[in-house]
PDB file of C-alpha atoms in Angstrom:
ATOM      1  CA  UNK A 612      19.899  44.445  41.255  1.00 86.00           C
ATOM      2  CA  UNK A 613      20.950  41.158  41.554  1.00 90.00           C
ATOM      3  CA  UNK A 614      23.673  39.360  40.153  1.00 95.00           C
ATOM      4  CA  UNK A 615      24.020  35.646  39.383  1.00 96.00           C
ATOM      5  CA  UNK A 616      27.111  33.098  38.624  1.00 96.00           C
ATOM      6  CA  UNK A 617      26.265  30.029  37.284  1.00 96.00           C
ATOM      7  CA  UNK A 618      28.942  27.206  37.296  1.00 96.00           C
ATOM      8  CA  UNK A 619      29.739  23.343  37.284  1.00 97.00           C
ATOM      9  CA  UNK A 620      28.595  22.406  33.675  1.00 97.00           C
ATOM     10  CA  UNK A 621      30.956  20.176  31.618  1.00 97.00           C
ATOM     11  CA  UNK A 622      31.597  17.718  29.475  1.00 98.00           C
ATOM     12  CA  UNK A 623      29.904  14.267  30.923  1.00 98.00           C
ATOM     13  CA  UNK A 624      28.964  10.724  29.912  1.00 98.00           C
ATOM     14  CA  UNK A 625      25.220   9.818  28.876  1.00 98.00           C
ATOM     15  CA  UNK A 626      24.179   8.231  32.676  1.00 98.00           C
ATOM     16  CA  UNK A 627      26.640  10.314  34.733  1.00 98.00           C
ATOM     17  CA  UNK A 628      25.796  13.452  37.126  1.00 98.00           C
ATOM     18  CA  UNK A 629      26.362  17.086  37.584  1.00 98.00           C
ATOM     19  CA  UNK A 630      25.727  19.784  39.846  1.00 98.00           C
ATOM     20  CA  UNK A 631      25.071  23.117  38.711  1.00 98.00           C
ATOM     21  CA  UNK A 632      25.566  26.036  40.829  1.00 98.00           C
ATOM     22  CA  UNK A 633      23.594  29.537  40.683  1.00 97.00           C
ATOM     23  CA  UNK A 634      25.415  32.402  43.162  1.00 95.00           C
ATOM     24  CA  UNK A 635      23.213  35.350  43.810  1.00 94.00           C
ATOM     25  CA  UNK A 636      24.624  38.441  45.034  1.00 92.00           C
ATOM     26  CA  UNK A 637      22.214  38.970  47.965  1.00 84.00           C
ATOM     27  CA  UNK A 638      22.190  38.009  51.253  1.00 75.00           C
ATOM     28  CA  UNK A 639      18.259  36.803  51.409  1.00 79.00           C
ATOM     29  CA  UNK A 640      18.749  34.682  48.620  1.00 81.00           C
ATOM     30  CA  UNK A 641      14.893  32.813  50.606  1.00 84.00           C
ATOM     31  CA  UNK A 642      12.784  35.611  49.435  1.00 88.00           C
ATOM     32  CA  UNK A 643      13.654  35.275  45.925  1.00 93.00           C
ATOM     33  CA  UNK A 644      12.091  33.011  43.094  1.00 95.00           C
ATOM     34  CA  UNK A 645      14.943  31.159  41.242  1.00 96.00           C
ATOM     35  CA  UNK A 646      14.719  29.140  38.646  1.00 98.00           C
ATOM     36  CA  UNK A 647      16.838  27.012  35.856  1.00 98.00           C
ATOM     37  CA  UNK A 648      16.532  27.211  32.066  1.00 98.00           C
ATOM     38  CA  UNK A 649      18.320  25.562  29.491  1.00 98.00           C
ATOM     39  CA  UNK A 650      18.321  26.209  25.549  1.00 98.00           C
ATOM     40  CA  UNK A 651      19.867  23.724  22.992  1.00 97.00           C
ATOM     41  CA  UNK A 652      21.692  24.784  19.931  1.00 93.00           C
ATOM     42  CA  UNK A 653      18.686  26.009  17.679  1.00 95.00           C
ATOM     43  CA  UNK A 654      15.750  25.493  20.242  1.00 97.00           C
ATOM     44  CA  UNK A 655      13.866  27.695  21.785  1.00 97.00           C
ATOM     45  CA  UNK A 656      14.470  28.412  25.888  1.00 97.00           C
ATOM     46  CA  UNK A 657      12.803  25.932  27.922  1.00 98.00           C
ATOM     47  CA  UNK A 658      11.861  25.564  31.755  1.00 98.00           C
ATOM     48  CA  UNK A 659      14.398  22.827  33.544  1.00 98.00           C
ATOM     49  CA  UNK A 660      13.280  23.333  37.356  1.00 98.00           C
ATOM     50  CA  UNK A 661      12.142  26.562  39.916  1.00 98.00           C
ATOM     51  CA  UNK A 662      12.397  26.937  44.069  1.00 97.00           C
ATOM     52  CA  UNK A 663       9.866  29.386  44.752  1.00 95.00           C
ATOM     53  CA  UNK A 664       9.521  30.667  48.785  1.00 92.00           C
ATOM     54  CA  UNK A 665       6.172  29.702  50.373  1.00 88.00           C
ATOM     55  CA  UNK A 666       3.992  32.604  51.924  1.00 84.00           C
ATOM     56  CA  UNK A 667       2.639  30.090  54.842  1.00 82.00           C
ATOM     57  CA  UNK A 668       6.066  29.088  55.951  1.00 82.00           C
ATOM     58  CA  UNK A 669       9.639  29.482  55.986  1.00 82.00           C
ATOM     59  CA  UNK A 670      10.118  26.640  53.415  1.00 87.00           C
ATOM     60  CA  UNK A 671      10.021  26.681  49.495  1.00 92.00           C
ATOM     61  CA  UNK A 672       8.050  24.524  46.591  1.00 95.00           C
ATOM     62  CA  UNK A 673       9.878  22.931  43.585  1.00 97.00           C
ATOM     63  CA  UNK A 674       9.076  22.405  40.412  1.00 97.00           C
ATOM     64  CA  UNK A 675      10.085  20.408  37.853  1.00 98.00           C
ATOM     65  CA  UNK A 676       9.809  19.781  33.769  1.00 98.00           C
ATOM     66  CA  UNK A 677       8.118  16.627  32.886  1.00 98.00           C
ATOM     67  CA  UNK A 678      11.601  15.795  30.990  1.00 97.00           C
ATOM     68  CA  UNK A 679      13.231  15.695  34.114  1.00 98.00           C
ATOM     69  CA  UNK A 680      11.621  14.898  36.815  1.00 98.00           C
ATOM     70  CA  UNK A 681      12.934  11.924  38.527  1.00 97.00           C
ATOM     71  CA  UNK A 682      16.561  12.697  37.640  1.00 98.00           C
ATOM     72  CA  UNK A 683      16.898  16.513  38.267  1.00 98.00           C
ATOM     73  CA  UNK A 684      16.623  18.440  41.419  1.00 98.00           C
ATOM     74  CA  UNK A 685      16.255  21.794  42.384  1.00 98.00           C
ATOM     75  CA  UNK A 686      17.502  22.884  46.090  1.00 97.00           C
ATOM     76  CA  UNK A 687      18.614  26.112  47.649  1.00 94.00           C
ATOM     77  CA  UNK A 688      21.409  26.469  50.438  1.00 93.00           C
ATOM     78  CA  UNK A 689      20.413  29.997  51.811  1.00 88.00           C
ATOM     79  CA  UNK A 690      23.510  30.317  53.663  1.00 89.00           C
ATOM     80  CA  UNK A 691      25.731  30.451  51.011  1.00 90.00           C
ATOM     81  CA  UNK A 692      23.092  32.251  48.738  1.00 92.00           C
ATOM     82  CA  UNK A 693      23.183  29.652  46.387  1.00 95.00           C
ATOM     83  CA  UNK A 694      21.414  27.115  44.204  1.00 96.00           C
ATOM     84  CA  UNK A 695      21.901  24.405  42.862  1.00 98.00           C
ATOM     85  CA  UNK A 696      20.399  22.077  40.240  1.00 98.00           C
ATOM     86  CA  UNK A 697      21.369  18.018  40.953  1.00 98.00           C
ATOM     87  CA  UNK A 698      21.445  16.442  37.139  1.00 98.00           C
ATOM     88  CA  UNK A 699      21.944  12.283  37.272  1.00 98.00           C
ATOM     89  CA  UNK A 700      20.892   9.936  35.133  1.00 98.00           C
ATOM     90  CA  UNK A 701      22.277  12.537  31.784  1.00 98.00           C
ATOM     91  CA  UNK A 702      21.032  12.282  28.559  1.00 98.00           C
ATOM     92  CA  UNK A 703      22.420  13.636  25.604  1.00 97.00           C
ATOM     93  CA  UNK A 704      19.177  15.382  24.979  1.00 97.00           C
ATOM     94  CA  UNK A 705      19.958  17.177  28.285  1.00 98.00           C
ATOM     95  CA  UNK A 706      22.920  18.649  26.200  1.00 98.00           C
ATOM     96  CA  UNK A 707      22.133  22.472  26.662  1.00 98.00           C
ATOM     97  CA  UNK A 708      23.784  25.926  27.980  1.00 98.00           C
ATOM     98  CA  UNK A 709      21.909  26.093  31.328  1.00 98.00           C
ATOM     99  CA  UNK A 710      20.161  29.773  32.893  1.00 98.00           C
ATOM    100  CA  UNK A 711      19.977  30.373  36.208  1.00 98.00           C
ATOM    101  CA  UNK A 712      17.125  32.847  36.665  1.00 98.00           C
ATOM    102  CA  UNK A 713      15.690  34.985  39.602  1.00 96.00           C
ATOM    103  CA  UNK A 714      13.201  37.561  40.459  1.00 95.00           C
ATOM    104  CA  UNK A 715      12.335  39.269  44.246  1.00 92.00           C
ATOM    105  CA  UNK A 716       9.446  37.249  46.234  1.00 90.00           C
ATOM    106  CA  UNK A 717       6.826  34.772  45.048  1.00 91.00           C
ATOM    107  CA  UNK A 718       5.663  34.080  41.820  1.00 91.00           C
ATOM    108  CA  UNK A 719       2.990  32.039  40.452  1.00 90.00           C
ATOM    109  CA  UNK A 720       3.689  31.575  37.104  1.00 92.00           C
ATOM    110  CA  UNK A 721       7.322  29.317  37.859  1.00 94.00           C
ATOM    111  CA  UNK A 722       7.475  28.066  34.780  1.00 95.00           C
ATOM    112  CA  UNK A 723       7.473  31.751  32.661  1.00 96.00           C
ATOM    113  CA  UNK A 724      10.918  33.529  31.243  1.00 96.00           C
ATOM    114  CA  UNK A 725       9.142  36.366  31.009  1.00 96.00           C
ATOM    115  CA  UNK A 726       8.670  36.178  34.920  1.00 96.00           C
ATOM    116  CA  UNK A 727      11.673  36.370  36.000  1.00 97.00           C
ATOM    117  CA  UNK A 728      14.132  39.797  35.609  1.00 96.00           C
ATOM    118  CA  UNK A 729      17.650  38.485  36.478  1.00 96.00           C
ATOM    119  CA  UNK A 730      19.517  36.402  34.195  1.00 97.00           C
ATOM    120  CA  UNK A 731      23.087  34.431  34.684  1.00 97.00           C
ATOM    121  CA  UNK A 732      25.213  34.136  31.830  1.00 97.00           C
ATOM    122  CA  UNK A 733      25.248  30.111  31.161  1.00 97.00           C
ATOM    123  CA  UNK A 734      26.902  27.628  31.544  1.00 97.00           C
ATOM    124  CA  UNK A 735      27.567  24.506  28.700  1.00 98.00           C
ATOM    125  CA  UNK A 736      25.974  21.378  29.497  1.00 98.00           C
ATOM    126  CA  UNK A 737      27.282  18.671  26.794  1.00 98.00           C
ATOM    127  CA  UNK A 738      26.266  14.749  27.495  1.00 98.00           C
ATOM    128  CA  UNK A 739      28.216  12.542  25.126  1.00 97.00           C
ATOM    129  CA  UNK A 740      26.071   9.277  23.897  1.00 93.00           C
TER     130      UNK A 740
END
Protein backbone atom coordinates (compact mmCIF):
# COMPACT_ATOMS: atom_id res chain seq x y z
CA UNK A 1 0.00 0.00 0.00
CA UNK A 2 1.15 3.22 -0.54
CA UNK A 3 0.21 6.37 0.81
CA UNK A 4 0.46 9.86 -0.71
CA UNK A 5 0.33 13.68 0.72
CA UNK A 6 -0.11 16.17 -1.63
CA UNK A 7 0.59 19.85 -0.58
CA UNK A 8 1.60 23.51 -1.65
CA UNK A 9 -1.59 24.56 -3.64
CA UNK A 10 -3.03 28.04 -2.90
CA UNK A 11 -4.45 30.91 -3.80
CA UNK A 12 -2.08 32.70 -6.64
CA UNK A 13 -2.07 35.47 -9.24
CA UNK A 14 -2.72 34.67 -13.09
CA UNK A 15 1.39 34.66 -14.15
CA UNK A 16 2.74 33.62 -10.72
CA UNK A 17 4.22 30.02 -9.66
CA UNK A 18 3.67 27.11 -7.43
CA UNK A 19 5.13 24.02 -6.40
CA UNK A 20 3.16 21.13 -5.62
CA UNK A 21 4.40 18.42 -3.53
CA UNK A 22 3.37 14.54 -3.68
CA UNK A 23 4.93 12.43 -0.39
CA UNK A 24 4.82 8.73 -0.87
CA UNK A 25 5.13 6.52 1.97
CA UNK A 26 7.87 4.25 0.55
CA UNK A 27 11.30 4.32 0.59
CA UNK A 28 11.88 3.41 -3.38
CA UNK A 29 9.75 6.07 -4.35
CA UNK A 30 12.28 5.35 -8.28
CA UNK A 31 10.45 2.22 -9.02
CA UNK A 32 7.14 3.71 -8.95
CA UNK A 33 5.07 5.51 -11.79
CA UNK A 34 3.71 8.87 -10.42
CA UNK A 35 1.76 11.05 -11.94
CA UNK A 36 -0.41 14.50 -11.49
CA UNK A 37 -4.10 15.03 -12.25
CA UNK A 38 -6.19 17.87 -11.83
CA UNK A 39 -10.16 18.20 -12.14
CA UNK A 40 -11.99 21.62 -12.31
CA UNK A 41 -15.27 22.29 -10.70
CA UNK A 42 -17.69 20.30 -13.11
CA UNK A 43 -15.00 18.75 -15.53
CA UNK A 44 -14.06 15.64 -15.94
CA UNK A 45 -10.32 14.40 -14.45
CA UNK A 46 -7.65 15.24 -16.73
CA UNK A 47 -3.83 14.24 -17.14
CA UNK A 48 -1.44 17.39 -15.90
CA UNK A 49 2.12 15.57 -16.06
CA UNK A 50 3.75 11.71 -15.18
CA UNK A 51 7.64 10.59 -14.15
CA UNK A 52 7.70 7.14 -15.14
CA UNK A 53 11.25 4.99 -14.24
CA UNK A 54 13.13 3.83 -17.37
CA UNK A 55 13.90 -0.02 -17.72
CA UNK A 56 17.42 0.80 -19.60
CA UNK A 57 18.67 3.06 -16.89
CA UNK A 58 18.50 4.44 -13.58
CA UNK A 59 16.78 7.65 -14.85
CA UNK A 60 12.99 8.44 -15.52
CA UNK A 61 10.83 9.97 -18.68
CA UNK A 62 8.32 12.87 -18.27
CA UNK A 63 5.43 13.64 -19.70
CA UNK A 64 3.48 16.39 -20.12
CA UNK A 65 -0.28 17.70 -21.27
CA UNK A 66 -0.23 19.76 -24.34
CA UNK A 67 -1.93 22.57 -21.96
CA UNK A 68 1.06 22.74 -20.10
CA UNK A 69 3.92 22.03 -21.46
CA UNK A 70 6.34 24.80 -21.41
CA UNK A 71 5.17 26.09 -18.01
CA UNK A 72 4.74 22.88 -15.87
CA UNK A 73 7.26 20.41 -14.75
CA UNK A 74 7.30 17.18 -13.39
CA UNK A 75 10.53 16.03 -11.23
CA UNK A 76 11.13 13.48 -8.54
CA UNK A 77 13.65 13.90 -5.50
CA UNK A 78 14.04 10.13 -4.55
CA UNK A 79 15.65 10.93 -1.40
CA UNK A 80 13.00 12.48 0.20
CA UNK A 81 10.40 10.20 -1.64
CA UNK A 82 8.84 12.97 -3.11
CA UNK A 83 7.47 14.75 -6.16
CA UNK A 84 6.90 17.58 -7.18
CA UNK A 85 5.04 19.42 -9.96
CA UNK A 86 6.80 23.16 -10.86
CA UNK A 87 3.55 25.39 -12.10
CA UNK A 88 4.78 29.12 -13.54
CA UNK A 89 3.39 31.08 -15.87
CA UNK A 90 -0.58 30.29 -13.98
CA UNK A 91 -3.58 30.63 -15.68
CA UNK A 92 -6.83 30.81 -14.30
CA UNK A 93 -7.81 27.91 -16.43
CA UNK A 94 -5.13 26.03 -14.42
CA UNK A 95 -7.62 26.68 -11.47
CA UNK A 96 -8.18 22.95 -10.34
CA UNK A 97 -7.89 20.53 -7.11
CA UNK A 98 -4.66 18.74 -8.16
CA UNK A 99 -4.10 14.42 -7.77
CA UNK A 100 -1.06 13.09 -7.15
CA UNK A 101 -1.21 9.51 -8.44
CA UNK A 102 1.08 6.35 -8.27
CA UNK A 103 1.27 2.78 -9.14
CA UNK A 104 4.48 0.07 -8.53
CA UNK A 105 7.02 -0.06 -11.69
CA UNK A 106 6.62 1.04 -15.30
CA UNK A 107 3.73 1.79 -17.13
CA UNK A 108 3.04 2.54 -20.61
CA UNK A 109 -0.08 4.02 -20.72
CA UNK A 110 1.16 7.51 -18.46
CA UNK A 111 -1.47 9.33 -19.37
CA UNK A 112 -4.51 6.69 -18.01
CA UNK A 113 -6.45 7.16 -14.40
CA UNK A 114 -7.39 3.95 -14.69
CA UNK A 115 -3.56 3.01 -14.59
CA UNK A 116 -2.65 4.05 -11.71
CA UNK A 117 -4.02 2.42 -8.04
CA UNK A 118 -2.93 5.03 -5.43
CA UNK A 119 -4.62 8.21 -5.10
CA UNK A 120 -3.71 11.49 -2.80
CA UNK A 121 -6.44 13.40 -1.51
CA UNK A 122 -6.00 16.98 -3.42
CA UNK A 123 -5.00 19.79 -3.05
CA UNK A 124 -6.92 23.39 -4.34
CA UNK A 125 -5.26 25.10 -7.04
CA UNK A 126 -7.17 28.63 -7.55
CA UNK A 127 -5.41 31.30 -10.13
CA UNK A 128 -7.15 34.64 -9.79
CA UNK A 129 -7.39 36.65 -13.36
Amino acid sequence: QVQLVESGGGLVQAGGSLRLSCAASVRTVSSLSMAWFRQAPGKEREFVAAIIPNTWNSGSTTYHADSVKGRFTVSRDNANNTVYLQMNSLKPEDTAVYYCAAVAGRITTAQAMSAYGFWGQGTQVTVSS
